[in-house]
């Protein structure tokens, strides 16, 4: 979202750039699902319908907090493993 605003991209310009990226993702990884997180996820209705992929595109359920929650979960699990002597 920040880059779209900083570069003063219209939604159509931003969508075109993301489409190129998603096409590369498809060729490299053939995903079943791509989840959009971060600030842009709160505007998913602006761009998801315009993107064309062979896989599902969804906004992160936790929106902009998804990365924070994921990092906290990873830290918690790492601490739990270390306290059990698992590396």
Coordinates of C-alpha atoms in Angstrom, one line a residue:
X1 CA 0.0 0.0 0.0
X2 CA 2.8 2.4 0.9
X3 CA 4.6 1.8 -2.4
X4 CA 1.4 2.3 -4.4
X5 CA 0.9 5.6 -2.6
X6 CA 4.5 6.8 -2.8
X7 CA 4.8 6.1 -6.5
X8 CA 1.3 7.6 -7.0
X9 CA 0.1 4.6 -8.9
X10 CA -3.5 4.3 -9.8
X11 CA -5.2 1.0 -8.9
X12 CA -5.0 0.0 -12.6
X13 CA -1.3 0.6 -12.7
X14 CA -0.7 -1.2 -9.5
X15 CA -2.8 -4.1 -10.6
X16 CA -0.8 -4.4 -13.8
X17 CA 2.4 -4.6 -11.8
X18 CA 1.0 -7.2 -9.4
X19 CA -0.3 -9.3 -12.3
X20 CA 3.2 -9.6 -13.7
X21 CA 4.5 -10.6 -10.3
X22 CA 1.7 -13.2 -9.8
X23 CA 2.4 -14.7 -13.3
X24 CA 6.1 -15.2 -12.2
X25 CA 4.9 -16.7 -8.9
X26 CA 2.7 -19.1 -10.9
X27 CA 5.6 -20.2 -13.2
X28 CA 8.0 -20.7 -10.3
X29 CA 5.9 -22.3 -7.7
X30 CA 2.5 -23.3 -9.0
X31 CA 0.7 -22.3 -5.8
X32 CA -2.8 -23.2 -4.8
X33 CA -3.2 -20.1 -2.8
X34 CA -1.7 -16.6 -2.3
X35 CA -2.6 -14.5 0.7
X36 CA -2.3 -10.7 0.5
X37 CA -1.2 -9.3 3.9
X38 CA -0.1 -5.9 5.1
X39 CA -1.8 -2.6 4.6
X40 CA -3.0 -3.4 1.0
X41 CA -5.1 -6.3 2.3
X42 CA -7.7 -3.9 3.7
X43 CA -8.4 -2.7 0.2
X44 CA -8.7 -6.2 -1.3
X45 CA -12.0 -5.4 -2.9
X46 CA -10.2 -2.8 -5.1
X47 CA -7.8 -5.3 -6.7
X48 CA -8.6 -9.0 -6.1
X49 CA -11.5 -9.1 -8.6
X50 CA -9.2 -7.7 -11.3
X51 CA -6.3 -10.2 -10.9
X52 CA -6.4 -13.3 -13.0
X53 CA -4.7 -16.4 -11.7
X54 CA -5.1 -20.2 -11.8
X55 CA -5.0 -20.2 -8.0
X56 CA -7.0 -18.6 -5.2
X57 CA -6.1 -15.0 -4.0
X58 CA -7.4 -14.0 -0.6
X59 CA -6.7 -11.1 1.9
X60 CA -5.1 -12.0 5.2
X61 CA -7.8 -12.5 7.8
X62 CA -5.8 -10.5 10.2
X63 CA -5.1 -7.8 7.6
X64 CA -2.1 -5.6 8.5
X65 CA -1.6 -7.5 11.8
X66 CA -0.9 -10.8 10.0
X67 CA 2.9 -10.4 10.0
X68 CA 3.0 -9.3 13.6
X69 CA 0.9 -12.2 14.8
X70 CA 3.0 -14.7 12.6
X71 CA 6.2 -13.3 14.1
X72 CA 4.9 -13.6 17.6
X73 CA 3.8 -17.2 17.0
X74 CA 7.2 -18.1 15.5
X75 CA 9.0 -16.6 18.5
X76 CA 6.7 -18.4 20.9
X77 CA 7.2 -21.7 19.2
X78 CA 11.0 -21.2 19.1
X79 CA 11.0 -20.4 22.8
X80 CA 8.9 -23.5 23.5
X81 CA 11.3 -25.7 21.5
X82 CA 14.3 -24.3 23.2
X83 CA 12.9 -24.8 26.7
X84 CA 12.3 -28.5 25.7
X85 CA 15.9 -28.8 24.4
X86 CA 14.6 -29.2 20.8
X87 CA 16.6 -27.4 18.1

